[in-house]
Coordinates of C-alpha atoms and ligand atoms in Angstrom, one line a residue:
M10 CA 42.6 -5.4 163.8
N11 CA 44.8 -3.1 165.5
R12 CA 46.0 -4.2 168.7
T13 CA 49.3 -4.3 170.6
R14 CA 49.8 -6.8 173.7
V15 CA 53.4 -6.6 175.2
G16 CA 54.0 -9.7 177.5
L17 CA 56.2 -8.2 180.2
V18 CA 59.1 -10.6 180.7
G19 CA 59.3 -9.8 184.6
M20 CA 55.3 -10.3 184.7
V21 CA 55.1 -13.4 183.1
C22 CA 57.9 -14.5 186.1
V23 CA 55.7 -13.1 189.1
I24 CA 52.7 -15.2 187.6
G25 CA 54.8 -18.6 187.0
L26 CA 55.7 -18.0 190.6
S27 CA 52.4 -17.6 191.8
L28 CA 51.0 -20.2 189.9
G29 CA 53.4 -22.5 190.8
S30 CA 53.4 -22.1 194.8
R31 CA 50.1 -21.4 195.5
L32 CA 50.0 -23.7 198.2
H33 CA 53.3 -22.2 200.0
A34 CA 51.6 -18.4 199.7
Q35 CA 51.8 -17.9 203.4
T36 CA 55.0 -18.4 204.1
R37 CA 56.5 -16.9 200.7
S38 CA 54.6 -13.9 200.3
Q39 CA 55.0 -10.7 202.6
S40 CA 51.3 -10.8 202.9
S41 CA 51.7 -12.9 206.0
E42 CA 53.2 -10.0 207.6
V43 CA 49.6 -7.9 207.5
T44 CA 46.4 -9.4 208.6
S45 CA 43.2 -9.1 206.8
E46 CA 42.2 -7.1 210.2
Q47 CA 45.0 -4.7 209.9
R48 CA 44.4 -4.0 206.1
L49 CA 40.5 -3.3 206.8
Q50 CA 41.2 -0.7 209.9
W51 CA 40.8 2.5 207.8
F52 CA 38.2 1.0 205.5
Q53 CA 35.9 -0.1 208.3
H54 CA 36.6 3.4 210.1
D55 CA 36.0 5.3 206.9
K56 CA 32.3 4.0 205.6
F57 CA 32.0 6.7 202.8
G58 CA 33.8 6.7 199.3
L59 CA 33.5 8.0 195.8
F60 CA 32.9 5.5 192.9
I61 CA 34.1 7.1 189.5
H62 CA 32.8 5.3 186.1
F63 CA 34.7 7.1 183.6
G64 CA 35.7 5.9 179.9
P65 CA 35.1 6.2 176.2
Y66 CA 31.4 5.1 177.3
S67 CA 30.8 8.4 178.9
A68 CA 31.1 10.4 175.7
L69 CA 28.4 8.6 174.0
A70 CA 26.3 9.4 177.2
G71 CA 23.8 6.8 176.4
E72 CA 23.3 7.4 173.0
W73 CA 24.6 5.2 169.9
N74 CA 23.7 6.0 166.0
G75 CA 20.4 7.7 167.4
Q76 CA 19.6 4.9 169.7
R77 CA 19.1 5.2 173.4
M78 CA 20.0 3.0 176.3
P79 CA 16.9 1.9 177.9
M80 CA 16.6 3.5 181.4
G81 CA 18.0 1.8 184.3
S82 CA 20.7 0.0 182.6
G83 CA 24.1 1.2 182.8
A84 CA 25.3 3.2 180.2
E85 CA 28.7 2.0 180.6
W86 CA 26.8 -1.1 179.0
I87 CA 26.2 0.4 175.5
M88 CA 29.1 -1.1 173.7
Q89 CA 27.4 -4.7 174.6
R90 CA 23.8 -3.5 174.7
F91 CA 24.3 -2.3 170.5
N92 CA 26.7 -4.7 169.9
I93 CA 29.0 -1.9 168.5
P94 CA 31.7 -3.5 166.3
V95 CA 35.0 -3.5 167.9
K96 CA 36.3 -1.6 165.1
D97 CA 33.7 1.1 165.5
Y98 CA 34.0 1.3 169.6
R99 CA 37.9 1.7 168.6
E100 CA 37.3 4.4 166.5
M101 CA 34.8 6.2 168.6
A102 CA 37.6 5.9 171.5
R103 CA 40.1 7.2 169.1
H104 CA 38.3 10.5 169.6
F105 CA 37.9 10.4 173.3
N106 CA 38.9 13.6 174.6
P107 CA 37.8 14.7 178.3
A108 CA 39.9 18.2 177.7
K109 CA 38.2 19.5 180.7
F110 CA 39.3 16.9 183.3
N111 CA 40.9 18.5 186.3
A112 CA 41.9 15.6 189.2
D113 CA 41.8 18.2 191.9
A114 CA 38.0 19.1 191.0
W115 CA 37.1 15.6 191.4
V116 CA 39.2 14.7 194.4
G117 CA 38.0 17.6 196.2
L118 CA 34.3 17.0 195.4
A119 CA 35.2 13.6 197.0
K120 CA 36.6 15.3 199.9
A121 CA 33.9 18.3 200.2
T122 CA 31.3 15.3 200.6
G123 CA 33.2 13.9 203.5
M124 CA 34.1 10.7 201.3
K125 CA 37.3 9.2 202.3
Y126 CA 38.6 6.9 199.6
L127 CA 38.2 7.3 195.1
V128 CA 37.3 4.2 193.4
F129 CA 38.1 5.0 189.8
T130 CA 37.5 2.6 186.7
A131 CA 41.1 1.9 185.5
K132 CA 39.5 -0.6 182.9
H133 CA 35.9 -1.4 182.5
H134 CA 34.4 -4.2 181.0
D135 CA 34.9 -2.1 177.5
G136 CA 38.6 -3.2 177.5
F137 CA 39.5 0.7 177.4
A138 CA 42.9 1.4 180.1
M139 CA 42.2 5.0 181.6
Y140 CA 45.7 4.9 182.3
R141 CA 49.2 4.5 180.2
S142 CA 49.4 0.9 179.9
Q143 CA 52.5 -1.1 178.2
V144 CA 50.4 -3.9 178.1
S145 CA 48.1 -2.5 175.4
D146 CA 48.2 0.4 173.8
Y147 CA 44.5 0.7 173.7
N148 CA 44.5 3.0 176.5
I149 CA 43.9 7.1 177.6
V150 CA 47.4 8.2 176.8
D151 CA 48.5 6.2 173.5
W152 CA 45.0 5.8 171.8
T153 CA 43.3 9.5 171.9
P154 CA 44.0 12.9 171.4
F155 CA 43.8 13.7 174.8
K156 CA 47.2 11.6 176.2
R157 CA 47.2 12.5 179.8
D158 CA 47.4 9.4 182.2
I159 CA 44.4 10.2 184.2
L160 CA 45.1 8.0 187.1
K161 CA 48.9 9.3 187.6
E162 CA 46.9 12.9 187.8
L163 CA 44.4 11.3 190.1
A164 CA 46.9 9.8 192.4
I165 CA 49.0 13.1 192.9
A166 CA 45.5 14.9 193.7
C167 CA 44.6 12.1 196.1
R168 CA 47.9 12.3 197.7
K169 CA 47.7 16.2 198.0
Q170 CA 44.3 16.1 199.4
G171 CA 44.3 13.1 201.6
I172 CA 41.9 10.7 199.9
R173 CA 42.8 7.3 199.7
L174 CA 43.1 6.4 195.8
C175 CA 41.6 2.6 194.8
I176 CA 41.0 1.2 191.6
Y177 CA 38.0 -0.7 189.9
Y178 CA 39.5 -3.3 187.3
S179 CA 36.9 -5.8 185.5
Q180 CA 39.4 -8.4 185.4
R181 CA 37.8 -11.1 183.1
E182 CA 35.2 -9.1 181.1
D183 CA 36.7 -7.4 178.2
W184 CA 34.7 -6.6 174.8
D185 CA 37.6 -5.7 173.1
D186 CA 39.8 -8.7 173.4
P187 CA 39.2 -12.0 171.5
D188 CA 39.9 -13.9 174.7
G189 CA 38.4 -11.5 177.1
Y190 CA 34.7 -12.5 178.3
G191 CA 31.2 -11.0 176.8
N192 CA 31.8 -10.3 173.3
N193 CA 30.1 -12.8 171.4
W194 CA 29.3 -10.3 168.4
D195 CA 32.9 -9.9 167.1
Y196 CA 34.2 -13.1 168.1
D197 CA 33.8 -16.8 168.1
R198 CA 32.9 -18.0 171.7
S199 CA 34.3 -21.1 171.3
K200 CA 37.7 -19.8 170.1
K201 CA 38.1 -18.0 173.5
N202 CA 40.6 -19.1 176.0
L203 CA 40.2 -16.8 179.1
D204 CA 43.4 -18.4 181.1
R205 CA 45.3 -16.8 178.2
Y206 CA 43.6 -13.3 178.6
L207 CA 44.2 -13.4 182.3
E208 CA 48.0 -14.2 181.7
M209 CA 48.6 -11.5 178.8
K210 CA 46.3 -9.0 179.6
S211 CA 44.5 -9.0 182.9
K212 CA 47.3 -9.6 185.2
P213 CA 50.1 -7.4 183.6
Q214 CA 47.5 -4.7 183.7
L215 CA 47.2 -5.3 187.2
H216 CA 51.0 -5.4 187.6
E217 CA 51.1 -2.0 186.2
L218 CA 48.6 -0.6 188.6
L219 CA 49.9 -1.9 191.4
T220 CA 53.4 -0.6 190.8
R221 CA 53.3 2.4 189.5
Y222 CA 50.9 4.8 191.4
G223 CA 51.4 4.6 194.6
P224 CA 49.8 2.5 197.6
M225 CA 46.2 1.6 196.4
G226 CA 43.6 1.3 199.1
L227 CA 41.6 -1.6 197.2
V228 CA 41.2 -3.4 194.2
W229 CA 37.3 -3.4 193.2
F230 CA 37.3 -6.6 191.2
D231 CA 33.8 -7.0 189.3
R232 CA 31.7 -9.9 188.1
G233 CA 34.2 -12.6 189.4
L234 CA 36.3 -15.5 187.9
D235 CA 35.4 -18.9 186.5
T236 CA 37.6 -21.0 188.9
R237 CA 38.5 -20.4 192.2
G238 CA 42.1 -21.0 191.2
Q239 CA 41.9 -18.2 189.1
A240 CA 40.7 -15.8 192.0
E241 CA 43.1 -17.2 194.5
D242 CA 46.1 -16.1 191.6
F243 CA 44.5 -12.6 191.6
V244 CA 44.4 -12.1 195.6
E245 CA 47.9 -13.6 196.0
L246 CA 49.1 -11.0 193.2
V247 CA 47.6 -8.1 194.7
R248 CA 49.2 -9.6 197.8
D249 CA 52.4 -9.7 196.5
L250 CA 52.6 -6.6 195.0
Q251 CA 50.8 -4.2 197.5
P252 CA 50.1 -6.4 201.2
R253 CA 48.5 -3.8 202.5
C254 CA 46.1 -3.0 199.6
L255 CA 42.3 -4.6 200.0
V256 CA 41.0 -7.0 197.6
N257 CA 36.7 -7.1 197.4
G258 CA 34.7 -10.2 197.3
R259 CA 34.1 -10.3 193.5
V260 CA 37.4 -11.3 192.8
G261 CA 35.8 -14.3 193.1
S262 CA 32.5 -16.3 191.5
Y263 CA 29.4 -15.3 192.8
G264 CA 28.9 -19.1 192.8
Q265 CA 31.5 -19.5 195.4
D266 CA 32.2 -19.2 198.5
L267 CA 33.6 -15.5 199.4
M268 CA 37.3 -14.4 198.8
G269 CA 38.8 -11.1 199.4
D270 CA 39.0 -9.2 202.6
Y271 CA 35.5 -7.7 202.4
Q272 CA 32.1 -8.5 200.6
D273 CA 30.4 -6.3 198.2
M274 CA 26.5 -6.2 198.2
G275 CA 25.0 -7.0 194.5
D276 CA 24.8 -3.6 192.8
R277 CA 22.7 -0.9 194.8
G278 CA 22.0 -3.9 196.9
M279 CA 21.1 -3.0 200.8
P280 CA 20.8 -6.0 203.1
V281 CA 18.0 -6.5 205.9
G282 CA 20.7 -6.7 208.2
G283 CA 23.0 -8.9 210.7
I284 CA 26.0 -9.2 208.3
E285 CA 29.1 -9.6 210.5
E286 CA 31.8 -9.3 207.9
P287 CA 33.1 -5.9 206.8
W288 CA 30.6 -5.1 203.7
E289 CA 30.2 -2.4 201.2
T290 CA 27.2 -1.4 199.1
P291 CA 28.2 0.3 195.5
Q292 CA 25.2 2.5 195.1
I293 CA 24.6 5.3 192.5
L294 CA 23.7 8.9 192.9
N295 CA 21.1 8.8 189.6
D296 CA 20.1 5.8 187.8
T297 CA 23.3 5.0 185.8
W298 CA 27.0 3.8 186.7
G299 CA 28.6 5.6 183.4
Y300 CA 27.2 9.0 182.2
S301 CA 24.0 9.2 180.4
K302 CA 22.3 12.4 179.0
F303 CA 19.0 11.3 179.4
D304 CA 19.6 10.2 183.2
Q305 CA 18.3 13.1 185.5
E306 CA 17.0 10.6 188.5
W307 CA 19.2 12.0 191.0
K308 CA 18.8 11.6 194.5
P309 CA 17.8 14.2 196.8
P310 CA 20.7 14.9 199.6
S311 CA 18.2 13.5 202.1
V312 CA 18.0 10.1 200.5
V313 CA 22.0 10.3 199.9
I314 CA 22.7 11.0 203.6
H315 CA 19.5 8.3 204.6
L316 CA 21.1 5.4 202.6
L317 CA 24.8 6.5 204.3
V318 CA 23.0 6.2 207.6
E319 CA 21.3 2.7 206.9
T320 CA 24.3 1.4 205.6
V321 CA 26.7 2.4 208.5
S322 CA 23.8 1.3 210.9
K323 CA 24.4 -2.0 209.6
G324 CA 27.8 -2.1 210.0
G325 CA 28.9 -1.1 206.1
N326 CA 30.6 1.2 203.5
Y327 CA 28.6 3.1 201.1
L328 CA 30.5 3.5 197.8
L329 CA 28.5 6.1 196.0
N330 CA 28.9 6.4 192.3
V331 CA 29.0 10.0 190.1
G332 CA 29.4 9.4 186.2
P333 CA 31.6 12.3 184.9
K334 CA 30.6 13.8 181.4
G335 CA 32.5 13.2 178.6
D336 CA 34.4 16.5 178.6
G337 CA 35.7 15.4 182.3
T338 CA 33.5 17.6 184.3
M339 CA 31.1 16.3 186.9
P340 CA 27.6 16.7 186.1
A341 CA 26.4 19.8 187.7
P342 CA 23.4 18.2 189.7
A343 CA 25.7 16.1 191.1
V344 CA 28.2 18.5 192.5
A345 CA 25.2 20.5 194.0
I346 CA 23.8 17.2 195.9
L347 CA 26.8 16.0 196.9
H348 CA 27.7 19.4 198.7
K349 CA 25.0 19.4 200.5
V350 CA 25.8 15.9 201.7
G351 CA 29.0 17.4 202.2
V352 CA 27.5 20.1 204.5
W353 CA 25.7 17.3 206.6
M354 CA 28.7 15.1 207.0
Q355 CA 30.7 18.3 208.4
Q356 CA 28.4 18.8 211.1
N357 CA 27.6 15.0 211.8
G358 CA 30.7 13.3 210.6
E359 CA 31.2 12.0 214.1
S360 CA 28.2 9.9 213.9
I361 CA 29.5 8.1 210.5
Y362 CA 33.4 7.5 211.0
G363 CA 34.6 4.6 213.5
T364 CA 31.2 3.8 214.2
T365 CA 30.2 0.3 214.5
A366 CA 26.6 -1.7 213.3
S367 CA 24.1 -0.8 215.8
P368 CA 22.4 -3.8 217.8
L369 CA 19.0 -1.8 218.2
P370 CA 16.1 -2.2 215.6
E371 CA 15.0 0.2 212.9
Y372 CA 12.9 3.0 214.1
T373 CA 9.8 4.5 212.4
W374 CA 11.7 7.8 213.0
G375 CA 14.6 6.7 211.8
R376 CA 18.1 4.6 212.3
T377 CA 20.6 4.2 215.0
T378 CA 24.8 4.1 215.0
V379 CA 27.3 3.3 218.1
K380 CA 30.8 4.5 218.7
G381 CA 32.0 3.6 222.1
Y382 CA 29.6 4.3 224.7
K383 CA 28.0 6.8 222.3
V384 CA 24.6 6.1 220.7
Y385 CA 23.8 8.2 217.6
L386 CA 19.9 8.5 217.2
H387 CA 19.3 9.5 213.3
V388 CA 16.2 11.3 213.0
F389 CA 14.9 10.9 209.5
N390 CA 11.1 11.7 210.5
W391 CA 10.4 14.1 213.1
P392 CA 7.8 13.0 215.5
A393 CA 4.6 14.7 215.1
D394 CA 4.4 15.4 218.8
N395 CA 8.2 16.4 218.9
V396 CA 8.9 13.4 221.5
L397 CA 11.3 11.0 220.7
R398 CA 10.7 7.4 221.5
V399 CA 13.3 4.9 222.0
S400 CA 12.3 1.6 222.9
H401 CA 14.7 -1.8 223.3
L402 CA 17.3 0.1 225.5
G403 CA 16.5 -2.3 228.1
N404 CA 18.8 -1.5 231.5
N405 CA 21.2 0.4 229.6
Q406 CA 21.4 3.5 231.6
V407 CA 21.1 6.9 229.6
K408 CA 23.6 9.6 231.2
A409 CA 23.3 12.4 228.7
A410 CA 20.9 13.4 225.7
Y411 CA 21.7 16.4 223.2
L412 CA 21.5 17.5 219.5
L413 CA 25.1 16.4 218.1
A414 CA 25.1 20.1 216.5
R415 CA 24.4 21.5 220.3
P416 CA 26.1 19.5 222.7
A417 CA 25.8 22.3 225.6
E418 CA 22.1 22.0 225.6
K419 CA 20.8 19.0 227.4
L420 CA 17.6 17.1 226.6
V421 CA 15.3 16.3 229.4
I422 CA 15.3 12.4 229.5
R423 CA 12.0 10.2 230.4
H424 CA 11.4 7.0 231.2
E425 CA 7.8 5.5 230.2
H426 CA 6.9 1.9 230.6
G427 CA 11.0 0.8 229.7
V428 CA 10.9 3.4 226.5
V429 CA 13.2 6.3 226.9
L430 CA 11.4 9.5 225.7
L431 CA 13.0 12.4 224.6
P432 CA 11.4 16.0 224.1
L433 CA 12.8 17.7 221.0
P434 CA 12.4 21.0 219.8
A435 CA 9.6 22.2 217.8
R436 CA 11.4 23.5 214.9
I437 CA 13.3 20.5 213.0
P438 CA 17.3 21.5 213.2
D439 CA 18.1 19.7 210.1
V440 CA 15.4 18.3 207.8
N441 CA 17.9 15.7 206.3
D442 CA 18.7 13.9 209.4
T443 CA 18.9 15.2 213.1
V444 CA 21.2 13.5 215.1
V445 CA 20.4 13.2 218.6
V446 CA 23.3 11.7 220.6
L447 CA 22.7 9.5 223.7
E448 CA 25.7 8.7 226.1
M449 CA 25.5 6.0 228.2
A450 CA 26.9 4.4 231.0
G451 CA 28.9 1.9 229.6
P452 CA 28.9 -0.3 226.2
L453 CA 25.2 -0.9 225.1
K454 CA 23.5 -4.3 225.5
V455 CA 20.7 -5.1 223.7
D456 CA 18.7 -8.4 224.5
P457 CA 19.0 -10.9 221.6
P458 CA 15.8 -11.7 219.4
L459 CA 13.3 -13.8 221.2
V460 CA 11.3 -16.2 218.6
T461 CA 7.8 -16.3 219.0
V462 CA 5.0 -17.6 216.6
G463 CA 1.4 -18.5 217.2
S464 CA -0.6 -21.5 218.3
D465 CA 0.7 -23.7 215.5
A466 CA 3.3 -21.9 213.3
P467 CA 6.4 -23.5 212.4
Y468 CA 9.4 -22.0 213.7
H469 CA 11.6 -20.6 211.2
L470 CA 15.1 -20.1 213.1
D471 CA 18.1 -18.0 210.3
Y472 CA 20.7 -16.0 210.9
M473 CA 18.2 -12.8 211.2
N474 CA 17.1 -14.3 214.6
G475 CA 20.5 -16.5 215.4
I476 CA 23.2 -15.3 217.6
T477 CA 26.7 -16.3 216.5
A478 CA 29.6 -17.5 218.9
G479 CA 33.4 -18.2 218.1
K480 CA 34.4 -18.2 214.1
A481 CA 30.7 -18.6 213.0
V482 CA 29.9 -15.5 211.3
K483 CA 26.6 -14.4 209.5
R484 CA 27.5 -13.7 205.6
F485 CA 26.2 -12.5 202.2
N486 CA 27.0 -14.1 198.5
R487 CA 25.1 -12.9 195.6
K488 CA 24.2 -16.5 194.8
G489 CA 24.5 -17.7 198.2
N490 CA 22.2 -15.0 199.7
F491 CA 22.4 -14.6 203.8
F492 CA 24.2 -17.5 205.6
I493 CA 26.2 -18.6 208.2
S494 CA 30.0 -20.3 208.1
K495 CA 33.4 -20.2 208.9
W496 CA 32.4 -22.5 211.8
T497 CA 35.1 -25.6 212.3
G498 CA 34.7 -26.5 216.0
P499 CA 32.9 -26.8 219.2
D500 CA 33.7 -23.2 220.5
D501 CA 31.8 -21.9 217.5
S502 CA 27.6 -22.1 217.5
I503 CA 24.7 -20.7 216.5
T504 CA 22.0 -19.9 219.1
W505 CA 18.1 -19.3 219.1
H506 CA 15.9 -18.4 222.1
L507 CA 12.4 -19.6 221.2
F508 CA 9.6 -19.1 223.3
V509 CA 7.1 -22.1 222.8
S510 CA 3.6 -21.2 222.9
Q511 CA 2.7 -24.8 221.4
T512 CA 4.1 -27.9 223.3
G513 CA 4.3 -31.4 221.6
S514 CA 6.3 -33.0 218.9
Y515 CA 8.3 -30.6 216.0
K516 CA 10.0 -32.1 213.1
V517 CA 13.4 -30.6 212.4
H518 CA 14.7 -29.7 209.2
I519 CA 18.0 -28.3 208.4
K520 CA 19.4 -26.3 205.1
Y521 CA 22.5 -26.0 204.4
A522 CA 25.2 -26.2 201.6
A523 CA 28.5 -28.9 202.0
R524 CA 31.1 -29.6 199.7
E525 CA 31.7 -33.3 199.1
E526 CA 35.4 -32.8 201.3
W527 CA 33.0 -31.4 204.2
Q528 CA 30.9 -34.8 204.4
G529 CA 31.0 -36.9 207.7
S530 CA 31.7 -33.8 209.6
K531 CA 29.9 -34.0 213.1
Y532 CA 27.3 -31.3 214.5
S533 CA 25.2 -31.6 217.3
L534 CA 21.5 -29.9 217.9
T535 CA 20.4 -28.9 221.3
V536 CA 16.8 -28.4 221.8
G537 CA 16.0 -27.7 225.3
S538 CA 17.0 -30.6 227.3
Q539 CA 17.4 -32.8 223.8
T540 CA 20.6 -32.9 221.9
L541 CA 20.8 -34.9 218.8
A542 CA 24.2 -36.3 217.1
C543 CA 24.1 -35.1 213.4
V544 CA 26.6 -35.8 210.5
V545 CA 27.1 -33.5 207.2
Q546 CA 26.0 -34.7 204.0
K547 CA 27.4 -33.5 200.7
T548 CA 24.8 -31.6 199.1
G549 CA 27.2 -30.2 196.2
E550 CA 29.2 -27.2 195.4
D551 CA 29.0 -23.9 197.3
F552 CA 25.6 -22.8 198.2
D553 CA 23.7 -25.5 196.4
Y554 CA 21.6 -25.6 199.6
K555 CA 19.5 -28.5 200.5
T556 CA 17.0 -29.6 203.3
V557 CA 18.1 -32.6 205.2
D558 CA 15.7 -34.1 208.0
L559 CA 16.8 -34.4 211.2
G560 CA 13.8 -36.3 213.2
T561 CA 11.7 -35.3 215.8
V562 CA 12.0 -33.5 219.0
S563 CA 9.8 -32.7 221.7
L564 CA 8.9 -29.0 223.3
P565 CA 7.2 -30.2 226.5
H566 CA 7.1 -27.0 228.2
A567 CA 5.6 -23.8 227.3
G568 CA 8.0 -20.8 227.9
P569 CA 11.5 -19.8 226.9
V570 CA 13.7 -22.7 225.3
T571 CA 17.2 -22.5 223.7
V572 CA 18.1 -24.1 220.4
R573 CA 21.9 -24.4 219.6
I574 CA 23.7 -26.0 216.5
Q575 CA 27.5 -26.3 217.0
P576 CA 30.2 -28.6 215.5
A577 CA 30.8 -31.7 217.3
G578 CA 34.4 -32.0 216.3
S579 CA 37.3 -29.7 215.2
Y580 CA 38.0 -29.8 211.7
E581 CA 40.0 -28.1 209.3
H582 CA 37.2 -26.6 207.2
D583 CA 34.2 -25.1 207.3
L584 CA 31.2 -27.3 208.8
M585 CA 28.6 -26.0 206.5
Q586 CA 27.1 -23.1 204.9
F587 CA 23.9 -23.1 207.4
Q588 CA 21.1 -21.3 205.7
S589 CA 17.8 -21.9 208.3
L590 CA 16.4 -24.1 210.7
D591 CA 12.6 -25.1 210.8
L592 CA 10.7 -26.7 213.3
D593 CA 7.4 -27.7 212.3
P594 CA 4.6 -29.1 214.4
A595 CA 4.3 -32.8 214.0
Y596 CA 0.5 -33.1 215.3
Ligands
LIG29 O1 30.2 -1.2 186.9 C1 28.9 -1.3 187.1 C2 28.2 -2.2 186.5 O2 28.7 -1.6 185.0 C3 28.7 -3.3 186.5 N1 29.0 -3.1 188.1 C4 28.9 -2.1 188.5 C5 29.6 -1.4 189.6 C6 28.1 -4.7 186.4 N2 28.6 -5.6 185.9 N3 28.0 -6.7 185.4 N4 26.7 -6.4 185.9 C7 26.8 -4.9 186.6 C8 25.4 -7.3 185.9 C9 24.8 -6.7 184.6 C10 23.6 -6.6 184.2 C11 23.2 -6.9 182.9 FE1 22.3 -5.5 181.6 C12 21.7 -7.0 182.7 C13 23.9 -6.9 181.6 C14 23.1 -7.2 180.7 C15 21.8 -7.3 181.1 C16 22.5 -3.8 183.3 C17 21.4 -4.3 182.6 C18 23.2 -3.5 181.8 C19 22.7 -4.0 180.8 C20 21.4 -4.3 181.0

């Protein structure tokens, strides 16, 4: 087989160093000067990015020897789906010639859509590098008649147009390399040596990518690594080379606690809400990441705008993918849709950029975003009687209300049974999403949820109805689901407000995961005036949740009662990965 891998002497040095001194990373690397919070500033402000999946698979467009990729499966997976032999895929890639590629057109599309960052597949699972690589000649410059460095041209266009360049790099999966993960049709699984792959190809290519193309906004890893140590090496490599560059959570394995600067939902995943860490959802404009000529399931602009607003209302970033065609051009329907989204962003970008998660609930008419003293009401469904009803505003004082597009025309504000009523124009100003601005007298304060149940139902307390304090945060992981962790001392806690309708005894069960080394840590459970002293038991690895019996408490009075869990000592580690607390009637 025709393969070239050039071990870089300097590179080996960097890796040797990082392997040897992982524990001293904080003192040694420049990264100690830049905090995760600082790195995240642009990301949390910008909210909206363009994901581009482009590689030799784009030219196959979802078809191999007359066989079609089934709908709903990413066309970039075609090599794996049909077990295409490496030599045949390589031969196909020999002819990859996206002659109409124009970096300014791609970057211009992102810009016109109101997107602020662009994530480009420098190498996807097929192992083909979309830039000039000295690590392997299996790359766009050395392997194809095209011979141009796409990433370099994108970097120049991004700098010119003010879009932040980012790379996607599949760090473990590589169907071309005998040691890479995933190709078990050409290569013997038992002979694979993943560490050799990481040292010989994955890290050296990452080194090239982070030293030759100027500042990168983030590295978007995918699928994770096998061990925590491997993932830590990758994080550290990025930190060493570009301390300001973000690392997404998929650097580490799905089954382990989160790593990197922010977390990605599962592909196309949308959380119910509540996440208290920076996060992003990777979404697609049709039904595939890499281009497929069979896929015409384009989302209309209204759906794109609603998904963007939904994501931003929950505090997340929306990374929207388009797969360019094999000739290097963007599919025409994608361009038309994104331009419409861009028109909306031109008028309403203020309600997206720099906003934070909204404490208000989801409404039948739409969603809300918040920035300073302003609340943006995104009206997706125009009320039939032209009156917008905004509940849950409590004692917050609304000083003025107006359409974002017409700030001079103030709306009349009425109050009825604690609900704010806003008469709207009869003609819908924007069928995609009309934004109404509420100017508040101060920061929005919304009452925490009250957990109420019927006469004999158990109370299920979890991240959705709990209130975190201190370092305790609500998080998401693909294996671990929604959970609360990062709490290490008595200032960190989770509180629930219950409304008791049935007095009596309740059995208490807690569900959590704890590593062996967390065993024996003490915490307290307070239910009204009773406090139970509890001890963490080991459950297994990260996210090996188990349910533990904590005994019985009594709820002697009907009405409100507070339930709280907090660490009873200060620890160098997480108390536990908390999932839920159940109070079951014991009668
Ligand atoms: O790059 C895109 C995907 O190719 C990548 N992540 C996004 C951003 C991805 N890697 N792994 N996965 C997604 C999950 C794997 C799903 C699979 Fe399948 C199920 C692989 C084989 C069965 C999807 C469905 C692909 C082929 C059929």
